[in-house]
PDB file of C-alpha atoms in Angstrom:
ATOM      1  CA  MET A  12       0.039  -0.180   0.069  1.00  0.00           C
ATOM      2  CA  SER A  13       1.392   3.111  -1.009  1.00  0.00           C
ATOM      3  CA  GLU A  14       1.062   6.314   0.789  1.00  0.00           C
ATOM      4  CA  GLN A  15       0.799   9.933  -1.033  1.00  0.00           C
ATOM      5  CA  VAL A  16       2.238  13.027   0.092  1.00  0.00           C
ATOM      6  CA  ALA A  17       1.155  16.332  -1.266  1.00  0.00           C
ATOM      7  CA  PRO A  18       1.451  19.662  -0.265  1.00  0.00           C
ATOM      8  CA  PRO A  19      -1.513  20.444   2.080  1.00  0.00           C
ATOM      9  CA  SER A  20      -3.974  23.225   0.911  1.00  0.00           C
ATOM     10  CA  ALA A  21      -4.765  25.527   3.816  1.00  0.00           C
ATOM     11  CA  PRO A  22      -7.633  24.172   5.560  1.00  0.00           C
ATOM     12  CA  GLN A  23      -5.995  20.199   5.825  1.00  0.00           C
ATOM     13  CA  ALA A  24      -3.043  22.211   7.278  1.00  0.00           C
ATOM     14  CA  ALA A  25      -4.781  22.227  10.596  1.00  0.00           C
ATOM     15  CA  GLN A  26      -5.283  18.320  10.533  1.00  0.00           C
ATOM     16  CA  PRO A  27      -1.785  16.779  10.447  1.00  0.00           C
ATOM     17  CA  GLU A  28      -3.347  13.194  10.590  1.00  0.00           C
ATOM     18  CA  GLN A  29      -4.972  13.180   7.032  1.00  0.00           C
ATOM     19  CA  LEU A  30      -1.042  13.707   5.551  1.00  0.00           C
ATOM     20  CA  ALA A  31      -0.138  10.405   7.372  1.00  0.00           C
ATOM     21  CA  GLN A  32      -3.232   8.368   6.215  1.00  0.00           C
ATOM     22  CA  PRO A  33      -3.318   6.886   2.607  1.00  0.00           C
ATOM     23  CA  ASP A  34      -5.785   8.125   0.232  1.00  0.00           C
ATOM     24  CA  PRO A  35      -8.366   5.136  -0.497  1.00  0.00           C
ATOM     25  CA  ALA A  36      -9.149   6.577  -3.782  1.00  0.00           C
ATOM     26  CA  PRO A  37      -6.593   5.299  -6.368  1.00  0.00           C
ATOM     27  CA  GLN A  38      -4.829   7.827  -8.250  1.00  0.00           C
ATOM     28  CA  ALA A  39      -3.204   8.024 -11.650  1.00  0.00           C
ATOM     29  CA  ASP A  40      -0.036   8.136 -10.237  1.00  0.00           C
ATOM     30  CA  ALA A  41      -0.453   4.751  -8.088  1.00  0.00           C
ATOM     31  CA  ALA A  42      -0.310   3.014 -11.400  1.00  0.00           C
ATOM     32  CA  PRO A  43       3.288   3.649 -12.933  1.00  0.00           C
ATOM     33  CA  GLN A  44       4.450   2.941  -9.269  1.00  0.00           C
ATOM     34  CA  ALA A  45       2.727  -0.485  -9.708  1.00  0.00           C
ATOM     35  CA  ASP A  46       4.663  -0.731 -12.893  1.00  0.00           C
ATOM     36  CA  ALA A  47       7.905   0.732 -11.433  1.00  0.00           C
ATOM     37  CA  ALA A  48       7.648  -2.701  -9.257  1.00  0.00           C
ATOM     38  CA  ALA A  49       7.392  -4.905 -12.508  1.00  0.00           C
ATOM     39  CA  PRO A  50      10.838  -4.099 -13.570  1.00  0.00           C
ATOM     40  CA  ALA A  51      12.431  -5.189 -10.242  1.00  0.00           C
ATOM     41  CA  ALA A  52      10.894  -8.658 -10.776  1.00  0.00           C
ATOM     42  CA  SER A  53      12.564  -8.698 -14.134  1.00  0.00           C
ATOM     43  CA  PRO A  54      16.140  -8.690 -12.974  1.00  0.00           C
ATOM     44  CA  VAL A  55      14.854 -11.944 -11.004  1.00  0.00           C
ATOM     45  CA  GLU A  56      14.284 -13.988 -14.052  1.00  0.00           C
ATOM     46  CA  PRO A  57      17.762 -13.550 -15.722  1.00  0.00           C
ATOM     47  CA  ALA A  58      19.292 -14.100 -12.431  1.00  0.00           C
ATOM     48  CA  ALA A  59      17.025 -17.840 -12.703  1.00  0.00           C
ATOM     49  CA  LYS A  60      18.511 -18.112 -16.501  1.00  0.00           C
ATOM     50  CA  GLY A  61      21.832 -17.187 -14.774  1.00  0.00           C
ATOM     51  CA  SER A  62      21.845 -19.694 -12.222  1.00  0.00           C
ATOM     52  CA  GLY A  63      20.490 -22.725 -15.067  1.00  0.00           C
ATOM     53  CA  GLY A  64      23.434 -21.487 -16.666  1.00  0.00           C
ATOM     54  CA  ARG A  65      25.910 -21.744 -13.632  1.00  0.00           C
ATOM     55  CA  LYS A  66      24.557 -25.234 -13.055  1.00  0.00           C
ATOM     56  CA  ALA A  67      25.126 -26.284 -16.648  1.00  0.00           C
ATOM     57  CA  LEU A  68      28.799 -24.731 -16.561  1.00  0.00           C
ATOM     58  CA  GLY A  69      29.677 -26.563 -13.388  1.00  0.00           C
ATOM     59  CA  ILE A  70      28.609 -29.842 -14.284  1.00  0.00           C
ATOM     60  CA  ILE A  71      30.738 -29.737 -17.456  1.00  0.00           C
ATOM     61  CA  GLY A  72      33.268 -28.345 -15.506  1.00  0.00           C
ATOM     62  CA  ALA A  73      33.375 -31.219 -13.043  1.00  0.00           C
ATOM     63  CA  VAL A  74      33.333 -33.730 -16.265  1.00  0.00           C
ATOM     64  CA  VAL A  75      36.209 -31.846 -17.729  1.00  0.00           C
ATOM     65  CA  VAL A  76      38.376 -32.366 -13.959  1.00  0.00           C
ATOM     66  CA  PHE A  77      37.234 -35.582 -13.813  1.00  0.00           C
ATOM     67  CA  LEU A  78      38.603 -36.180 -17.537  1.00  0.00           C
ATOM     68  CA  VAL A  79      41.637 -34.752 -16.745  1.00  0.00           C
ATOM     69  CA  VAL A  80      42.119 -36.553 -13.588  1.00  0.00           C
ATOM     70  CA  ALA A  81      41.322 -40.252 -15.264  1.00  0.00           C
ATOM     71  CA  GLY A  82      43.736 -39.224 -18.159  1.00  0.00           C
ATOM     72  CA  LEU A  83      46.210 -38.345 -15.979  1.00  0.00           C
ATOM     73  CA  LYS A  84      46.015 -41.708 -13.677  1.00  0.00           C
ATOM     74  CA  PHE A  85      45.700 -43.860 -17.062  1.00  0.00           C
ATOM     75  CA  GLY A  86      48.519 -42.491 -19.036  1.00  0.00           C
ATOM     76  CA  LEU A  87      47.461 -39.250 -20.466  1.00  0.00           C
ATOM     77  CA  GLY A  88      50.258 -37.677 -18.237  1.00  0.00           C
ATOM     78  CA  THR A  89      52.905 -40.319 -19.392  1.00  0.00           C
ATOM     79  CA  ALA A  90      52.070 -39.066 -23.384  1.00  0.00           C
ATOM     80  CA  ILE A  91      52.314 -35.502 -22.411  1.00  0.00           C
ATOM     81  CA  GLY A  92      55.418 -36.118 -20.288  1.00  0.00           C
ATOM     82  CA  ASN A  93      57.288 -37.767 -23.436  1.00  0.00           C
ATOM     83  CA  PHE A  94      55.871 -34.879 -25.672  1.00  0.00           C
ATOM     84  CA  LEU A  95      57.238 -32.468 -23.406  1.00  0.00           C
ATOM     85  CA  ASN A  96      60.584 -34.716 -22.349  1.00  0.00           C
ATOM     86  CA  SER A  97      61.599 -36.226 -26.079  1.00  0.00           C
ATOM     87  CA  ASP A  98      64.987 -37.638 -24.014  1.00  0.00           C
ATOM     88  CA  GLU A  99      63.132 -40.449 -21.996  1.00  0.00           C
ATOM     89  CA  THR A 100      66.982 -41.117 -20.643  1.00  0.00           C
ATOM     90  CA  ALA A 101      67.254 -38.040 -18.628  1.00  0.00           C
ATOM     91  CA  GLU A 102      66.247 -39.452 -15.409  1.00  0.00           C
ATOM     92  CA  ALA A 103      68.091 -42.426 -16.111  1.00  0.00           C
ATOM     93  CA  LYS A 104      70.431 -43.421 -12.840  1.00  0.00           C
ATOM     94  CA  ALA A 105      72.138 -46.631 -12.052  1.00  0.00           C
ATOM     95  CA  GLY A 106      69.790 -49.729 -11.682  1.00  0.00           C
ATOM     96  CA  ASP A 107      67.645 -48.803 -14.432  1.00  0.00           C
ATOM     97  CA  CYS A 108      67.405 -50.370 -18.053  1.00  0.00           C
ATOM     98  CA  ILE A 109      67.199 -49.378 -21.139  1.00  0.00           C
ATOM     99  CA  ALA A 110      65.484 -51.076 -24.208  1.00  0.00           C
ATOM    100  CA  GLU A 111      67.060 -52.103 -27.403  1.00  0.00           C
ATOM    101  CA  LEU A 112      69.955 -49.938 -29.107  1.00  0.00           C
ATOM    102  CA  PRO A 113      71.603 -49.741 -32.551  1.00  0.00           C
ATOM    103  CA  ALA A 114      74.461 -52.466 -32.130  1.00  0.00           C
ATOM    104  CA  VAL A 115      77.982 -51.080 -32.154  1.00  0.00           C
ATOM    105  CA  THR A 116      81.105 -52.929 -32.152  1.00  0.00           C
ATOM    106  CA  GLY A 117      84.733 -51.255 -30.925  1.00  0.00           C
ATOM    107  CA  THR A 118      84.979 -47.927 -31.271  1.00  0.00           C
ATOM    108  CA  GLU A 119      81.922 -47.356 -33.483  1.00  0.00           C
ATOM    109  CA  GLU A 120      79.210 -44.590 -32.415  1.00  0.00           C
ATOM    110  CA  ARG A 121      76.195 -44.539 -33.838  1.00  0.00           C
ATOM    111  CA  SER A 122      73.309 -41.743 -33.314  1.00  0.00           C
ATOM    112  CA  VAL A 123      70.042 -42.963 -31.497  1.00  0.00           C
ATOM    113  CA  SER A 124      66.837 -41.182 -32.485  1.00  0.00           C
ATOM    114  CA  SER A 125      65.087 -42.330 -29.172  1.00  0.00           C
ATOM    115  CA  ALA A 126      66.050 -44.658 -26.265  1.00  0.00           C
ATOM    116  CA  GLU A 127      63.427 -45.847 -23.585  1.00  0.00           C
ATOM    117  CA  VAL A 128      63.737 -46.575 -20.346  1.00  0.00           C
ATOM    118  CA  VAL A 129      61.680 -49.777 -19.424  1.00  0.00           C
ATOM    119  CA  LYS A 130      61.392 -52.068 -16.287  1.00  0.00           C
ATOM    120  CA  CYS A 131      64.351 -54.356 -16.031  1.00  0.00           C
ATOM    121  CA  THR A 132      61.519 -57.023 -15.559  1.00  0.00           C
ATOM    122  CA  SER A 133      60.478 -56.374 -19.068  1.00  0.00           C
ATOM    123  CA  THR A 134      61.219 -58.586 -21.876  1.00  0.00           C
ATOM    124  CA  GLU A 135      62.289 -55.045 -23.511  1.00  0.00           C
ATOM    125  CA  ALA A 136      65.085 -54.548 -21.174  1.00  0.00           C
ATOM    126  CA  VAL A 137      68.648 -55.045 -22.858  1.00  0.00           C
ATOM    127  CA  TYR A 138      70.865 -52.754 -21.051  1.00  0.00           C
ATOM    128  CA  THR A 139      71.443 -51.891 -17.792  1.00  0.00           C
ATOM    129  CA  VAL A 140      72.431 -48.893 -16.398  1.00  0.00           C
ATOM    130  CA  VAL A 141      75.652 -49.276 -14.101  1.00  0.00           C
ATOM    131  CA  GLY A 142      76.672 -45.805 -13.886  1.00  0.00           C
ATOM    132  CA  ARG A 143      75.786 -42.453 -14.544  1.00  0.00           C
ATOM    133  CA  VAL A 144      78.250 -39.337 -15.086  1.00  0.00           C
ATOM    134  CA  GLU A 145      77.136 -35.561 -15.141  1.00  0.00           C
ATOM    135  CA  ASP A 146      78.838 -32.469 -16.603  1.00  0.00           C
ATOM    136  CA  GLN A 147      80.807 -34.324 -19.248  1.00  0.00           C
ATOM    137  CA  THR A 148      81.809 -32.641 -22.757  1.00  0.00           C
ATOM    138  CA  GLU A 149      81.215 -34.494 -26.077  1.00  0.00           C
ATOM    139  CA  ALA A 150      84.800 -35.128 -26.367  1.00  0.00           C
ATOM    140  CA  GLN A 151      84.864 -36.442 -22.462  1.00  0.00           C
ATOM    141  CA  ALA A 152      81.841 -39.017 -23.496  1.00  0.00           C
ATOM    142  CA  LYS A 153      83.713 -40.581 -26.458  1.00  0.00           C
ATOM    143  CA  SER A 154      86.619 -41.172 -24.690  1.00  0.00           C
ATOM    144  CA  GLY A 155      84.691 -43.393 -22.153  1.00  0.00           C
ATOM    145  CA  GLN A 156      87.128 -42.753 -19.717  1.00  0.00           C
ATOM    146  CA  ALA A 157      84.589 -41.618 -17.144  1.00  0.00           C
ATOM    147  CA  CYS A 158      82.629 -45.289 -17.470  1.00  0.00           C
ATOM    148  CA  GLU A 159      85.729 -47.076 -16.619  1.00  0.00           C
ATOM    149  CA  GLN A 160      85.051 -47.143 -13.039  1.00  0.00           C
ATOM    150  CA  TYR A 161      81.846 -48.671 -13.625  1.00  0.00           C
ATOM    151  CA  ILE A 162      82.479 -51.724 -16.309  1.00  0.00           C
ATOM    152  CA  LYS A 163      84.288 -54.641 -14.533  1.00  0.00           C
ATOM    153  CA  PRO A 164      87.316 -56.463 -16.468  1.00  0.00           C
ATOM    154  CA  GLY A 165      86.335 -58.465 -19.316  1.00  0.00           C
ATOM    155  CA  GLU A 166      82.689 -57.273 -19.050  1.00  0.00           C
ATOM    156  CA  ASP A 167      81.483 -55.584 -22.520  1.00  0.00           C
ATOM    157  CA  GLY A 168      80.706 -51.765 -21.816  1.00  0.00           C
ATOM    158  CA  TYR A 169      78.756 -49.047 -23.618  1.00  0.00           C
ATOM    159  CA  VAL A 170      78.464 -45.283 -23.033  1.00  0.00           C
ATOM    160  CA  PHE A 171      75.347 -43.387 -24.114  1.00  0.00           C
ATOM    161  CA  TYR A 172      75.587 -39.820 -23.940  1.00  0.00           C
ATOM    162  CA  ASN A 173      73.170 -37.066 -24.572  1.00  0.00           C
ATOM    163  CA  ILE A 174      75.237 -33.987 -25.146  1.00  0.00           C
ATOM    164  CA  ALA A 175      74.801 -30.777 -27.342  1.00  0.00           C
ATOM    165  CA  PRO A 176      77.421 -29.813 -29.507  1.00  0.00           C
ATOM    166  CA  GLY A 177      80.072 -27.558 -27.527  1.00  0.00           C
ATOM    167  CA  GLY A 178      77.997 -28.193 -24.124  1.00  0.00           C
ATOM    168  CA  LYS A 179      77.848 -30.107 -21.687  1.00  0.00           C
ATOM    169  CA  GLY A 180      75.612 -33.184 -20.345  1.00  0.00           C
ATOM    170  CA  TYR A 181      75.203 -36.771 -18.918  1.00  0.00           C
ATOM    171  CA  LEU A 182      76.399 -40.174 -20.324  1.00  0.00           C
ATOM    172  CA  LEU A 183      75.185 -43.332 -19.002  1.00  0.00           C
ATOM    173  CA  CYS A 184      77.296 -46.234 -18.762  1.00  0.00           C
ATOM    174  CA  LEU A 185      75.509 -49.715 -19.765  1.00  0.00           C
ATOM    175  CA  THR A 186      76.103 -53.349 -19.840  1.00  0.00           C
ATOM    176  CA  ARG A 187      74.612 -55.969 -21.639  1.00  0.00           C
ATOM    177  CA  LYS A 188      71.623 -57.192 -19.615  1.00  0.00           C
ATOM    178  CA  ALA A 189      72.708 -60.832 -18.453  1.00  0.00           C
TER     179      ALA A 189
END
């Protein structure tokens, strides 16, 4: 119920209680106020639509999170890791095993496009890493002297390294898996 306040006329000024009481007869100004209440209701409708959109986004977000977690748990993480880190032997250490590499004899050297660290119980495991040496130049790696301490006398040893030309890197000392 809305109250109307108008400037009092001279006879009504003597009766102040009439100003505070609502006018029982509807006036023309009452309709616009009722219409003014209608726009207040319309912002509620988009909020309802927005909350439905928020629910949909929440559900989609939950599904995406689930798929990412499932992918990471079941192999997507390995695939992404392999893509980002193409050198799978970068973290290899003594006791790890390496899959088949190109055959070499004597002082022969071959380039390898990819080497793979595998579980030592795997049938793919061909070499065992018996040592790892850091901060080696390409010349030091080619000499093989850094691996002499890891290879037993009479045992065939191999040197695997990943060193950028002119830089330093690591080398792995390998023996054939028994």
